[in-house]
Amino acid sequence: MVLGAMRGRMGRSTLLLTLLTTFSGIVNSTYGTWKNSFHSNRVNNVEKPSSQPHIIFIMVDDQGFRDVGYHGSEIKTPTLDRLAAAGVKLENYYVQPLCSPSRSQLMTGRYQIHTGLQHSIIRPTQPNCLPLENITLPQKLKNAGYSTHMVGKWHLGFYKRGCMPTQRGFDTFFGSLLGSGDYYSHYKCDSPGMCGYDLHEGEEAAWEQDHGIYSTIMYTQKAINILASHNPKQPIFLYLAYQAVHSPLQVPARYLERYKSIPNLHRRKYAAMVSCLDEAVRNLTLALKHYGYYDNMVMVYSSDNGGQPMAGGSNWPLRGSKGTYWEGGIRVVGFVHSPLLVKKGTRSRALIHITDWYPTLVMLGEGTLDENQNLDGYDVWEAISEGRPSPRLDILHNIDPIYTKAKNGSWKAGYGIWNTAIQAALRVGDWKLLTGVPGYSDWIPPQTFSKLLLANRWHNERVNWDRGKSIWLFNITADPYERVDLSQRYPHVVKKMLFRLLRYNKTAVPCRYPPKDYRSNPQYNGGVWGPWYTNDDEDEDDNLLSYDFEQMKSWKKAKRRGKFKRKT
């Protein structure tokens, strides 16, 4: 009734602003009150909803495994806890350890070795992007009749116009192209002298839409505007990729008040950012109910990689952090919330990987999958909704031919099957194999979040890297915290998994990791990060993206000797 009275006195734009302020003040209301209030006051009710569900995919950035209330965190996340409790918590869910790799696999349903994005992230200055020959998730859903919208962080390349979100299947795009930036000014410096503005509406800089609003709040407002203007009788795919809770650690002051008891400033700011994010998801959910989407909706919530302890995140009790192939870097917070779930309020142990969303959501949306797409993902809807076994039996976490080689790695250590100097990670059933340098391997207990800088911490969980190891084997089901290496005890298992790595590697395409292009500098593009390639660059593009690591090293050496000059 309160909402009905408000609608009688206000226009739509005023109502939207009121939704974001009034609703956020009802923090202590119970789920039943919250649910009943908006079921009874919903506008634009759908009498005969489409058989195609609305798909809302919320991607958050750098949220650690422990950084949600239902995993025992000191951070308060009542909305996420409530949505997950009424849906399906994904407790055996894996992504990639960095931003671009996870997003590329979500958009293509394919492993990095099959798209050429095996190494690191896509840098702002690189002439690189998600390969155009891949049919993206929004393209598939658009072909199935969906309206497709993206709000938030892209981070899949933009060096030419064809790489932009609106060229890859999204009807609309509002957000950032880079991996990070200021939450208020939306500026980003990649290096000294390489700074620019990074907020876009479609394919143009969003100067007129920028009012200096904190990005978590701004993106939520934009998403609600999209819901308000769309007809809920038609299926919608909304990809809301928050910048939060990636560094820099910035947050409105009112959220910091809740965490005065946390002595470590990084952790305190990070916790406040998560609380703001939780409130944003709450406002989005209220809007989904209010505008008539909720009853025929599937909401997926996922972090893109593990948390970064140096920036306030926590993956405890998992080992490692963002950027590593230890569980702390790749096993993350994820859940599905939907009235369409057969078994709600459950905790799923089904093995699920981020590539699985592609076929799962396309099939839910009554789209089609082509045999020649060579997907690495599986349709896991029945495993999630009905509790059936997952069709997935293994995960290739990655094979990175460029990453720093393990000093003590060798073919001999790999039984003549595999060079253990190469960074690789593979999961098969209960077993997980790591080779090369998996990344920073500490377990970081919550008690280390003190007034001391994390860089100076010393505790009994610390690992000495001078042991000369280049291969590890764990039974992840029995030892989810990777404390007992079994590689010496079960050499026959190691050999079988090395052979599996070898087979995967034979299907890999050349790695796409071109050198910096100085034409990317925003000063040549009106101070804005955006496409810098022209049609005349297409031939150069084909050659540049095919460099392998050895070619790249030769190029860099020649550049240092002065054989290459900067193009003008």
Coordinates of N, CA and C in Angstrom, one line a residue, residues 34 58 60 63-64 67-71 75-89 242 245 273-285 299-303 333-337:
W34 N 9.2 -8.9 3.4 CA 9.8 -8.4 2.1 C 9.1 -9.1 0.9
I58 N 24.7 -12.1 -12.1 CA 25.4 -11.1 -11.3 C 26.8 -11.6 -11.1
V60 N 30.5 -10.7 -9.6 CA 31.2 -9.7 -8.7 C 32.7 -10.0 -8.8
Q63 N 35.6 -11.3 -4.9 CA 35.0 -11.6 -3.6 C 35.6 -13.0 -3.2
G64 N 36.2 -13.0 -2.0 CA 36.8 -14.2 -1.5 C 35.8 -15.3 -1.1
D67 N 34.2 -14.4 2.1 CA 33.6 -13.0 2.2 C 32.1 -13.0 2.0
V68 N 31.4 -13.9 2.6 CA 30.0 -13.9 2.5 C 29.5 -14.5 3.8
G69 N 28.4 -14.0 4.3 CA 27.9 -14.4 5.7 C 27.8 -15.9 5.8
Y70 N 27.2 -16.6 4.9 CA 26.9 -18.0 5.0 C 28.2 -18.9 5.0
H71 N 29.3 -18.3 4.7 CA 30.6 -19.1 4.8 C 31.3 -18.7 6.1
I75 N 31.8 -10.3 7.8 CA 31.1 -9.4 6.9 C 29.6 -9.7 6.9
K76 N 28.8 -8.7 7.0 CA 27.3 -9.0 7.1 C 26.7 -8.9 5.6
T77 N 26.2 -10.0 5.2 CA 25.6 -10.1 3.9 C 24.2 -10.7 4.0
P78 N 23.2 -10.0 4.6 CA 21.9 -10.6 4.8 C 21.2 -10.9 3.5
T79 N 21.3 -10.1 2.5 CA 20.6 -10.4 1.2 C 21.2 -11.6 0.5
L80 N 22.5 -11.7 0.4 CA 23.1 -12.8 -0.2 C 22.8 -14.1 0.5
D81 N 22.9 -14.0 1.9 CA 22.6 -15.2 2.7 C 21.1 -15.6 2.5
R82 N 20.2 -14.7 2.4 CA 18.8 -15.0 2.2 C 18.5 -15.6 0.8
L83 N 19.1 -15.0 -0.2 CA 18.9 -15.5 -1.6 C 19.5 -16.9 -1.7
A84 N 20.7 -17.1 -1.2 CA 21.3 -18.4 -1.3 C 20.6 -19.4 -0.5
A85 N 20.1 -19.1 0.7 CA 19.4 -20.1 1.5 C 18.1 -20.5 0.9
A86 N 17.4 -19.6 0.1 CA 16.2 -20.0 -0.5 C 16.4 -20.6 -1.9
G87 N 17.7 -20.6 -2.4 CA 18.0 -21.2 -3.7 C 18.9 -22.4 -3.5
V88 N 20.0 -22.4 -4.3 CA 20.9 -23.5 -4.3 C 22.3 -23.0 -4.1
K89 N 23.0 -23.3 -3.0 CA 24.4 -22.9 -2.8 C 25.3 -23.8 -3.6
Y242 N 29.4 -6.2 -11.6 CA 29.9 -5.2 -10.7 C 31.4 -5.0 -10.7
V245 N 34.2 -6.3 -5.7 CA 34.9 -5.5 -4.7 C 36.4 -5.4 -5.0
M273 N 32.6 -2.4 1.4 CA 32.3 -2.5 0.0 C 31.4 -3.7 -0.2
V274 N 31.6 -4.8 0.5 CA 30.7 -6.0 0.4 C 29.3 -5.7 0.9
S275 N 29.2 -4.9 2.0 CA 27.9 -4.5 2.5 C 27.2 -3.7 1.5
C276 N 27.9 -2.8 0.8 CA 27.2 -1.9 -0.2 C 26.7 -2.8 -1.3
L277 N 27.6 -3.8 -1.7 CA 27.2 -4.7 -2.8 C 26.0 -5.5 -2.4
D278 N 25.9 -6.0 -1.1 CA 24.8 -6.8 -0.7 C 23.5 -5.9 -0.7
E279 N 23.6 -4.7 -0.4 CA 22.4 -3.8 -0.4 C 22.0 -3.6 -1.9
A280 N 23.0 -3.5 -2.8 CA 22.7 -3.3 -4.2 C 21.9 -4.5 -4.8
V281 N 22.3 -5.7 -4.4 CA 21.6 -6.9 -4.8 C 20.2 -6.9 -4.3
R282 N 20.1 -6.5 -3.0 CA 18.7 -6.4 -2.4 C 17.8 -5.5 -3.2
N283 N 18.3 -4.3 -3.6 CA 17.5 -3.3 -4.4 C 17.2 -3.9 -5.7
L284 N 18.1 -4.6 -6.3 CA 17.9 -5.2 -7.6 C 16.8 -6.3 -7.5
T285 N 16.8 -7.1 -6.5 CA 15.8 -8.1 -6.3 C 14.4 -7.6 -6.0
M299 N 18.3 -16.3 -11.3 CA 19.4 -15.4 -10.9 C 20.6 -16.3 -10.6
V300 N 21.7 -16.0 -11.2 CA 23.0 -16.6 -10.9 C 23.9 -15.6 -10.3
Y301 N 24.5 -15.9 -9.2 CA 25.5 -15.1 -8.5 C 26.9 -15.8 -8.5
S302 N 27.9 -15.0 -8.9 CA 29.2 -15.7 -9.0 C 30.3 -14.6 -8.8
S303 N 31.4 -15.0 -8.1 CA 32.6 -14.2 -8.1 C 33.4 -14.6 -9.3
V333 N 32.6 -18.1 -4.2 CA 31.1 -18.0 -3.8 C 30.3 -18.0 -5.1
G334 N 29.2 -18.9 -5.0 CA 28.3 -18.9 -6.1 C 27.0 -19.5 -5.7
F335 N 25.9 -19.1 -6.2 CA 24.6 -19.7 -5.9 C 23.6 -19.3 -7.0
V336 N 22.5 -20.1 -7.1 CA 21.4 -19.9 -8.0 C 20.2 -19.6 -7.2
H337 N 19.4 -18.6 -7.5 CA 18.2 -18.3 -6.8 C 17.1 -18.1 -7.9

